[in-house]
Amino acid sequence: MDIDRKAYGHRAPERPDLARLADLPEEDKATLVRSGIDPNAQVSGSFMLTDSSTVHCNCSDPNVEVLPMQTAMDLHDGLKEYSWKLMEKESDQVDGGYFIRSRPGATVTYPLQTCLYLAEDRSAQDVHNIVIAEEGSTLNILSGCASAPGVRSGLHVGISEIYVKKGATLSFTMVHNWAEEMAVRPKTKIMVEEGGTFISNYICLKPAKDLVMYPTAILNGEGAVATFNSVFLATPGSTIDSGSRVILKAPDTRAEVVSRAVSMGGKIYARGHLVGEVPGVKAHLECDGLILSDSGLIHAIPELEARCNDLEMSHEAAVGKIAQEEIEYLMARGLSEEDARSLIIKGFLSLDIMGLPDELKRDMEETIRKAGSEGAM
C-alpha cells in the first residue's frame, strides 16, 4: 500500500442496525441515490456497511444469498474454496464486507444493491467481498461507494473476489461518490469459467483526491467473455489512476475494455492491458480522453500482450479537446455554447446504463452541465 494509514486513525463508533435503507436520514438517502443506490427500489436484496458496521442486510429472493462476510464464513466453513484464492491476503485488518451467491441455474429478476459508506471523518474502511454467480445463473449487482455529508477525508480499501461459473452471467455496476480528500484503493479479481460472461460498468463523476484501481479478469474457460466500461471525470486537485486487465487463457474467449475520461483540471491515468495466452482469442481495448482545461492531464496507457500466434487483439487511444466546429454546429441550431458543450460531453461519456436511479441520472447531467459551463469560460 502506498498510503500512510496513520493519517486515517480515527476510530468510528458502532452504528445501529437498519430494518430498511429507507429508514436512513434524508441527507444520507440523497447521498446513496447519487451513488446509484435507491432505498425505495424493488430489489432482490440489499446490503450496507457503514464504517466498520454492517447496518443492513436483507434478501427477499430465494434464488440468491446475501450475507455479511463474517456470517458467511461461519456458515460455510470459512469459504475455503473462495476466500483469498484470487487475491493475496495482505492484512488481517478487515472491517467487514458482503457475500453474494446466486443459486445454480437461477435468474435473479431484480438487482441486488450494496453500499459501502464512510460516515466518520479521517477514518479507514477495509472491506473484503466475495461474489459467486453459480453455474447457469444470471445476476445483476448495483454497488455504490460513498462518503457521508460532512466527511472530508478518509481511506477506503475494498478487496473483491468474484467467481463467474460455467454459463453464468454477472453484471456489476459500481458508482463512486467520494469526498474531495478521500484516498480510495479498490482491488478486484474475477475468474470466469467456460461460457461465462462478466460485465463491469464503472462511473466516477465525483472523484476522490487519490483513486487507484486496476481490476483483473481471468478468462479461464472456453468461450468466456469479459467487458469493462468505465467513465471518469477528474476535477482540479484529483488524481485518478484506473484501468482494467483481462487475461485470456482459454480458446474462443473474448474481451472488450472501453474507458471514457474527462479532465476538468485533474489528472487521469487511463490504463488497459489485454493478455492473449492461447490461439483463437479476440480482444479490443479503447481509451478516449477529453481535456476541458489546460491544467488537466490525461495519460492513456494501452497495452497488448500476445503470447502466441493466431489471435486477434487491437487497441485505439485518442485524447483531445472539444472541436470548435462541433460547438458551432450545435449553436447554429439554437443551443447556447454551454448547452452545446454539455451535450457533447454527455454523448462522449455514454452514460446510458440500465438500472440507475433517475435522481442519479439527473445528478450526472447536472455535473456534466457544470463541466460544459466551466469549459466555456
Short mmCIF file of N, CA, C and O in Angstrom, two decimals, residues 48-134:
data_model
loop_
_atom_site.label_atom_id
_atom_site.label_comp_id
_atom_site.label_asym_id
_atom_site.label_seq_id
_atom_site.Cartn_x
_atom_site.Cartn_y
_atom_site.Cartn_z
N MET A 48 -25.61 -2.94 3.41
CA MET A 48 -24.94 -1.67 3.66
C MET A 48 -23.95 -1.81 4.81
O MET A 48 -24.28 -2.31 5.88
N LEU A 49 -22.73 -1.41 4.53
CA LEU A 49 -21.68 -1.33 5.54
C LEU A 49 -21.37 0.14 5.78
O LEU A 49 -20.97 0.85 4.86
N THR A 50 -21.58 0.61 7.01
CA THR A 50 -21.24 1.98 7.37
C THR A 50 -20.02 1.94 8.28
O THR A 50 -20.06 1.36 9.36
N ASP A 51 -18.94 2.56 7.82
CA ASP A 51 -17.65 2.46 8.51
C ASP A 51 -17.30 0.98 8.67
O ASP A 51 -17.14 0.28 7.68
N SER A 52 -17.26 0.47 9.89
CA SER A 52 -16.94 -0.95 10.10
C SER A 52 -18.17 -1.76 10.55
O SER A 52 -18.02 -2.92 10.94
N SER A 53 -19.36 -1.16 10.49
CA SER A 53 -20.57 -1.82 10.99
C SER A 53 -21.49 -2.22 9.85
O SER A 53 -21.85 -1.40 9.00
N THR A 54 -21.88 -3.50 9.82
CA THR A 54 -22.93 -3.93 8.90
C THR A 54 -24.27 -3.46 9.48
O THR A 54 -24.75 -4.01 10.46
N VAL A 55 -24.84 -2.44 8.88
CA VAL A 55 -26.06 -1.84 9.43
C VAL A 55 -27.32 -2.39 8.78
O VAL A 55 -28.42 -2.24 9.32
N HIS A 56 -27.15 -3.04 7.62
CA HIS A 56 -28.33 -3.56 6.94
C HIS A 56 -27.93 -4.71 6.04
O HIS A 56 -26.94 -4.64 5.30
N CYS A 57 -28.70 -5.79 6.09
CA CYS A 57 -28.52 -6.92 5.18
C CYS A 57 -29.86 -7.63 5.04
O CYS A 57 -30.42 -8.11 6.03
N ASN A 58 -30.38 -7.67 3.82
CA ASN A 58 -31.70 -8.24 3.61
C ASN A 58 -31.74 -8.91 2.24
O ASN A 58 -31.15 -8.43 1.28
N CYS A 59 -32.46 -10.03 2.17
CA CYS A 59 -32.63 -10.72 0.90
C CYS A 59 -34.04 -11.27 0.82
O CYS A 59 -34.50 -11.99 1.73
N SER A 60 -34.75 -10.95 -0.26
CA SER A 60 -36.13 -11.38 -0.43
C SER A 60 -36.30 -12.43 -1.52
O SER A 60 -37.42 -12.93 -1.73
N ASP A 61 -35.22 -12.77 -2.22
CA ASP A 61 -35.29 -13.72 -3.33
C ASP A 61 -34.61 -15.02 -2.93
O ASP A 61 -33.42 -15.03 -2.62
N PRO A 62 -35.33 -16.14 -2.94
CA PRO A 62 -34.72 -17.42 -2.54
C PRO A 62 -33.65 -17.91 -3.50
O PRO A 62 -32.91 -18.85 -3.18
N ASN A 63 -33.54 -17.27 -4.66
CA ASN A 63 -32.55 -17.68 -5.65
C ASN A 63 -31.17 -17.07 -5.41
O ASN A 63 -30.24 -17.34 -6.18
N VAL A 64 -31.06 -16.26 -4.37
CA VAL A 64 -29.78 -15.62 -4.12
C VAL A 64 -29.54 -15.54 -2.62
O VAL A 64 -30.48 -15.45 -1.82
N GLU A 65 -28.28 -15.58 -2.24
CA GLU A 65 -27.87 -15.50 -0.85
C GLU A 65 -27.08 -14.22 -0.65
O GLU A 65 -26.13 -13.95 -1.39
N VAL A 66 -27.47 -13.41 0.34
CA VAL A 66 -26.77 -12.16 0.66
C VAL A 66 -26.49 -12.17 2.16
O VAL A 66 -27.42 -12.20 2.97
N LEU A 67 -25.22 -12.13 2.53
CA LEU A 67 -24.83 -12.23 3.93
C LEU A 67 -23.66 -11.30 4.22
O LEU A 67 -22.84 -11.04 3.34
N PRO A 68 -23.55 -10.82 5.47
CA PRO A 68 -22.29 -10.20 5.88
C PRO A 68 -21.17 -11.24 5.78
O PRO A 68 -21.40 -12.44 5.99
N MET A 69 -19.98 -10.79 5.46
CA MET A 69 -18.89 -11.72 5.21
C MET A 69 -18.62 -12.65 6.39
O MET A 69 -18.45 -13.87 6.21
N GLN A 70 -18.61 -12.12 7.60
CA GLN A 70 -18.30 -12.96 8.74
C GLN A 70 -19.37 -14.03 8.95
O GLN A 70 -19.07 -15.18 9.28
N THR A 71 -20.63 -13.68 8.72
CA THR A 71 -21.71 -14.66 8.83
C THR A 71 -21.53 -15.78 7.80
O THR A 71 -21.71 -16.97 8.10
N ALA A 72 -21.17 -15.39 6.58
CA ALA A 72 -20.95 -16.39 5.52
C ALA A 72 -19.78 -17.30 5.86
O ALA A 72 -19.84 -18.52 5.62
N MET A 73 -18.73 -16.72 6.42
CA MET A 73 -17.58 -17.53 6.82
C MET A 73 -17.98 -18.56 7.88
O MET A 73 -17.56 -19.72 7.83
N ASP A 74 -18.81 -18.15 8.82
CA ASP A 74 -19.25 -19.05 9.89
C ASP A 74 -20.16 -20.16 9.35
O ASP A 74 -20.07 -21.32 9.78
N LEU A 75 -21.04 -19.81 8.39
CA LEU A 75 -22.00 -20.77 7.86
C LEU A 75 -21.37 -21.75 6.87
O LEU A 75 -21.82 -22.90 6.74
N HIS A 76 -20.36 -21.30 6.15
CA HIS A 76 -19.83 -22.07 5.02
C HIS A 76 -18.37 -22.48 5.23
O HIS A 76 -17.56 -22.43 4.30
N ASP A 77 -18.06 -22.89 6.44
CA ASP A 77 -16.76 -23.48 6.74
C ASP A 77 -15.60 -22.60 6.27
O ASP A 77 -14.63 -23.07 5.67
N GLY A 78 -15.73 -21.30 6.54
CA GLY A 78 -14.65 -20.38 6.22
C GLY A 78 -14.50 -20.04 4.75
O GLY A 78 -13.53 -19.39 4.35
N LEU A 79 -15.47 -20.49 3.92
CA LEU A 79 -15.40 -20.23 2.47
C LEU A 79 -14.03 -20.61 1.91
O LEU A 79 -13.41 -19.87 1.15
N LYS A 80 -13.57 -21.80 2.29
CA LYS A 80 -12.19 -22.20 1.97
C LYS A 80 -11.91 -22.29 0.47
O LYS A 80 -10.78 -22.11 0.04
N GLU A 81 -12.97 -22.55 -0.32
CA GLU A 81 -12.76 -22.63 -1.78
C GLU A 81 -12.58 -21.27 -2.42
O GLU A 81 -12.07 -21.18 -3.54
N TYR A 82 -13.00 -20.21 -1.73
CA TYR A 82 -13.08 -18.91 -2.37
C TYR A 82 -12.31 -17.80 -1.68
O TYR A 82 -11.80 -16.89 -2.35
N SER A 83 -12.24 -17.82 -0.37
CA SER A 83 -11.67 -16.70 0.36
C SER A 83 -10.14 -16.66 0.20
O SER A 83 -9.45 -17.62 0.52
N TRP A 84 -9.67 -15.53 -0.33
CA TRP A 84 -8.24 -15.28 -0.56
C TRP A 84 -7.63 -16.31 -1.52
O TRP A 84 -6.46 -16.64 -1.43
N LYS A 85 -8.43 -16.77 -2.48
CA LYS A 85 -7.92 -17.65 -3.52
C LYS A 85 -7.53 -16.88 -4.78
O LYS A 85 -6.66 -17.31 -5.53
N LEU A 86 -8.20 -15.75 -5.03
CA LEU A 86 -7.85 -14.92 -6.18
C LEU A 86 -6.92 -13.77 -5.79
O LEU A 86 -6.12 -13.31 -6.61
N MET A 87 -7.05 -13.31 -4.57
CA MET A 87 -6.23 -12.18 -4.09
C MET A 87 -5.31 -12.66 -2.97
O MET A 87 -5.69 -13.52 -2.17
N GLU A 88 -4.14 -12.08 -2.93
CA GLU A 88 -3.23 -12.37 -1.84
C GLU A 88 -3.63 -11.57 -0.61
O GLU A 88 -3.88 -10.37 -0.68
N LYS A 89 -3.70 -12.23 0.52
CA LYS A 89 -4.09 -11.56 1.75
C LYS A 89 -2.91 -10.74 2.26
O LYS A 89 -1.86 -11.27 2.60
N GLU A 90 -3.10 -9.43 2.31
CA GLU A 90 -2.02 -8.53 2.71
C GLU A 90 -2.12 -8.11 4.17
O GLU A 90 -1.15 -7.67 4.76
N SER A 91 -3.32 -8.24 4.75
CA SER A 91 -3.51 -7.76 6.12
C SER A 91 -4.70 -8.48 6.74
O SER A 91 -5.61 -8.92 6.04
N ASP A 92 -4.67 -8.62 8.05
CA ASP A 92 -5.81 -9.19 8.77
C ASP A 92 -6.83 -8.11 9.13
O ASP A 92 -7.84 -8.39 9.76
N GLN A 93 -6.53 -6.88 8.75
CA GLN A 93 -7.39 -5.75 9.11
C GLN A 93 -8.55 -5.66 8.12
O GLN A 93 -8.44 -5.07 7.05
N VAL A 94 -9.67 -6.28 8.46
CA VAL A 94 -10.87 -6.25 7.63
C VAL A 94 -12.05 -5.85 8.50
O VAL A 94 -12.31 -6.46 9.54
N ASP A 95 -12.75 -4.79 8.10
CA ASP A 95 -13.88 -4.28 8.88
C ASP A 95 -15.17 -5.01 8.58
O ASP A 95 -16.11 -4.99 9.38
N GLY A 96 -15.26 -5.63 7.44
CA GLY A 96 -16.49 -6.29 7.05
C GLY A 96 -16.54 -6.45 5.55
O GLY A 96 -15.53 -6.35 4.85
N GLY A 97 -17.73 -6.68 5.03
CA GLY A 97 -17.91 -6.89 3.61
C GLY A 97 -19.13 -7.75 3.39
O GLY A 97 -19.85 -8.11 4.32
N TYR A 98 -19.38 -8.10 2.13
CA TYR A 98 -20.56 -8.88 1.81
C TYR A 98 -20.20 -10.15 1.06
O TYR A 98 -19.16 -10.26 0.40
N PHE A 99 -21.10 -11.13 1.19
CA PHE A 99 -21.03 -12.38 0.46
C PHE A 99 -22.32 -12.51 -0.33
O PHE A 99 -23.42 -12.45 0.24
N ILE A 100 -22.21 -12.68 -1.65
CA ILE A 100 -23.38 -12.81 -2.52
C ILE A 100 -23.20 -14.05 -3.37
O ILE A 100 -22.15 -14.23 -4.00
N ARG A 101 -24.22 -14.90 -3.42
CA ARG A 101 -24.16 -16.09 -4.27
C ARG A 101 -25.53 -16.38 -4.85
O ARG A 101 -26.51 -16.51 -4.12
N SER A 102 -25.60 -16.49 -6.17
CA SER A 102 -26.84 -16.90 -6.85
C SER A 102 -26.88 -18.42 -6.92
O SER A 102 -25.85 -19.08 -6.97
N ARG A 103 -28.10 -18.96 -6.90
CA ARG A 103 -28.26 -20.40 -6.97
C ARG A 103 -27.99 -20.90 -8.40
O ARG A 103 -28.23 -20.17 -9.37
N PRO A 104 -27.52 -22.13 -8.56
CA PRO A 104 -27.28 -22.67 -9.91
C PRO A 104 -28.54 -22.62 -10.77
O PRO A 104 -29.64 -22.98 -10.32
N GLY A 105 -28.40 -22.12 -12.00
CA GLY A 105 -29.50 -22.06 -12.95
C GLY A 105 -30.52 -20.98 -12.70
O GLY A 105 -31.47 -20.83 -13.49
N ALA A 106 -30.36 -20.19 -11.65
CA ALA A 106 -31.38 -19.19 -11.29
C ALA A 106 -31.20 -17.90 -12.08
O ALA A 106 -30.08 -17.49 -12.38
N THR A 107 -32.32 -17.27 -12.39
CA THR A 107 -32.31 -15.90 -12.92
C THR A 107 -32.84 -15.00 -11.83
O THR A 107 -34.02 -15.06 -11.48
N VAL A 108 -31.96 -14.18 -11.28
CA VAL A 108 -32.34 -13.27 -10.21
C VAL A 108 -32.97 -12.04 -10.87
O VAL A 108 -32.29 -11.23 -11.49
N THR A 109 -34.28 -11.92 -10.74
CA THR A 109 -35.06 -10.97 -11.55
C THR A 109 -34.67 -9.52 -11.27
O THR A 109 -34.42 -8.74 -12.19
N TYR A 110 -34.65 -9.15 -10.00
CA TYR A 110 -34.36 -7.76 -9.65
C TYR A 110 -32.90 -7.63 -9.19
O TYR A 110 -32.30 -8.58 -8.70
N PRO A 111 -32.33 -6.45 -9.35
CA PRO A 111 -30.92 -6.28 -8.98
C PRO A 111 -30.70 -6.36 -7.47
O PRO A 111 -31.64 -6.21 -6.68
N LEU A 112 -29.47 -6.61 -7.10
CA LEU A 112 -29.04 -6.52 -5.71
C LEU A 112 -28.33 -5.20 -5.53
O LEU A 112 -27.60 -4.74 -6.42
N GLN A 113 -28.52 -4.57 -4.36
CA GLN A 113 -27.86 -3.30 -4.06
C GLN A 113 -26.89 -3.49 -2.90
O GLN A 113 -27.26 -4.05 -1.87
N THR A 114 -25.68 -2.99 -3.08
CA THR A 114 -24.71 -2.99 -1.98
C THR A 114 -24.15 -1.58 -1.83
O THR A 114 -23.93 -0.88 -2.83
N CYS A 115 -23.96 -1.16 -0.59
CA CYS A 115 -23.43 0.18 -0.33
C CYS A 115 -22.32 0.10 0.71
O CYS A 115 -22.51 -0.46 1.79
N LEU A 116 -21.18 0.66 0.38
CA LEU A 116 -20.05 0.79 1.30
C LEU A 116 -19.91 2.27 1.60
O LEU A 116 -19.58 3.06 0.72
N TYR A 117 -20.15 2.63 2.86
CA TYR A 117 -20.39 4.03 3.24
C TYR A 117 -19.42 4.43 4.33
O TYR A 117 -19.29 3.74 5.35
N LEU A 118 -18.76 5.55 4.13
CA LEU A 118 -17.85 6.08 5.15
C LEU A 118 -18.51 7.29 5.79
O LEU A 118 -18.74 8.31 5.14
N ALA A 119 -18.83 7.18 7.08
CA ALA A 119 -19.57 8.24 7.78
C ALA A 119 -18.73 8.97 8.82
O ALA A 119 -19.17 9.98 9.37
N GLU A 120 -17.53 8.46 9.10
CA GLU A 120 -16.66 9.07 10.12
C GLU A 120 -15.47 9.70 9.43
O GLU A 120 -14.72 9.04 8.70
N ASP A 121 -15.29 10.99 9.66
CA ASP A 121 -14.18 11.71 9.03
C ASP A 121 -12.83 11.18 9.52
O ASP A 121 -12.68 10.78 10.67
N ARG A 122 -11.86 11.15 8.61
CA ARG A 122 -10.47 10.74 8.89
C ARG A 122 -10.38 9.30 9.41
O ARG A 122 -9.50 8.96 10.18
N SER A 123 -11.28 8.45 8.97
CA SER A 123 -11.24 7.05 9.36
C SER A 123 -10.94 6.18 8.14
O SER A 123 -10.98 6.63 7.00
N ALA A 124 -10.62 4.91 8.40
CA ALA A 124 -10.32 3.95 7.33
C ALA A 124 -11.37 2.86 7.31
O ALA A 124 -11.89 2.45 8.36
N GLN A 125 -11.67 2.39 6.12
CA GLN A 125 -12.62 1.30 5.94
C GLN A 125 -11.95 0.23 5.08
O GLN A 125 -11.58 0.46 3.94
N ASP A 126 -11.78 -0.98 5.66
CA ASP A 126 -11.16 -2.10 4.97
C ASP A 126 -12.21 -3.18 4.74
O ASP A 126 -12.78 -3.71 5.70
N VAL A 127 -12.45 -3.51 3.48
CA VAL A 127 -13.58 -4.36 3.11
C VAL A 127 -13.09 -5.57 2.31
O VAL A 127 -12.18 -5.45 1.47
N HIS A 128 -13.69 -6.73 2.57
CA HIS A 128 -13.45 -7.93 1.78
C HIS A 128 -14.79 -8.51 1.33
O HIS A 128 -15.63 -8.85 2.17
N ASN A 129 -14.99 -8.60 0.01
CA ASN A 129 -16.24 -9.10 -0.56
C ASN A 129 -15.98 -10.34 -1.40
O ASN A 129 -14.93 -10.47 -2.04
N ILE A 130 -16.97 -11.22 -1.43
CA ILE A 130 -16.94 -12.38 -2.32
C ILE A 130 -18.28 -12.47 -3.04
O ILE A 130 -19.34 -12.42 -2.40
N VAL A 131 -18.23 -12.59 -4.36
CA VAL A 131 -19.43 -12.75 -5.18
C VAL A 131 -19.28 -14.01 -6.01
O VAL A 131 -18.25 -14.22 -6.66
N ILE A 132 -20.33 -14.85 -6.02
CA ILE A 132 -20.32 -16.08 -6.80
C ILE A 132 -21.59 -16.16 -7.62
O ILE A 132 -22.70 -16.20 -7.06
N ALA A 133 -21.45 -16.17 -8.94
CA ALA A 133 -22.58 -16.46 -9.83
C ALA A 133 -22.45 -17.93 -10.20
O ALA A 133 -21.57 -18.32 -10.99
N GLU A 134 -23.31 -18.76 -9.61
CA GLU A 134 -23.20 -20.20 -9.82
C GLU A 134 -23.58 -20.58 -11.25
O GLU A 134 -24.13 -19.79 -12.01
#
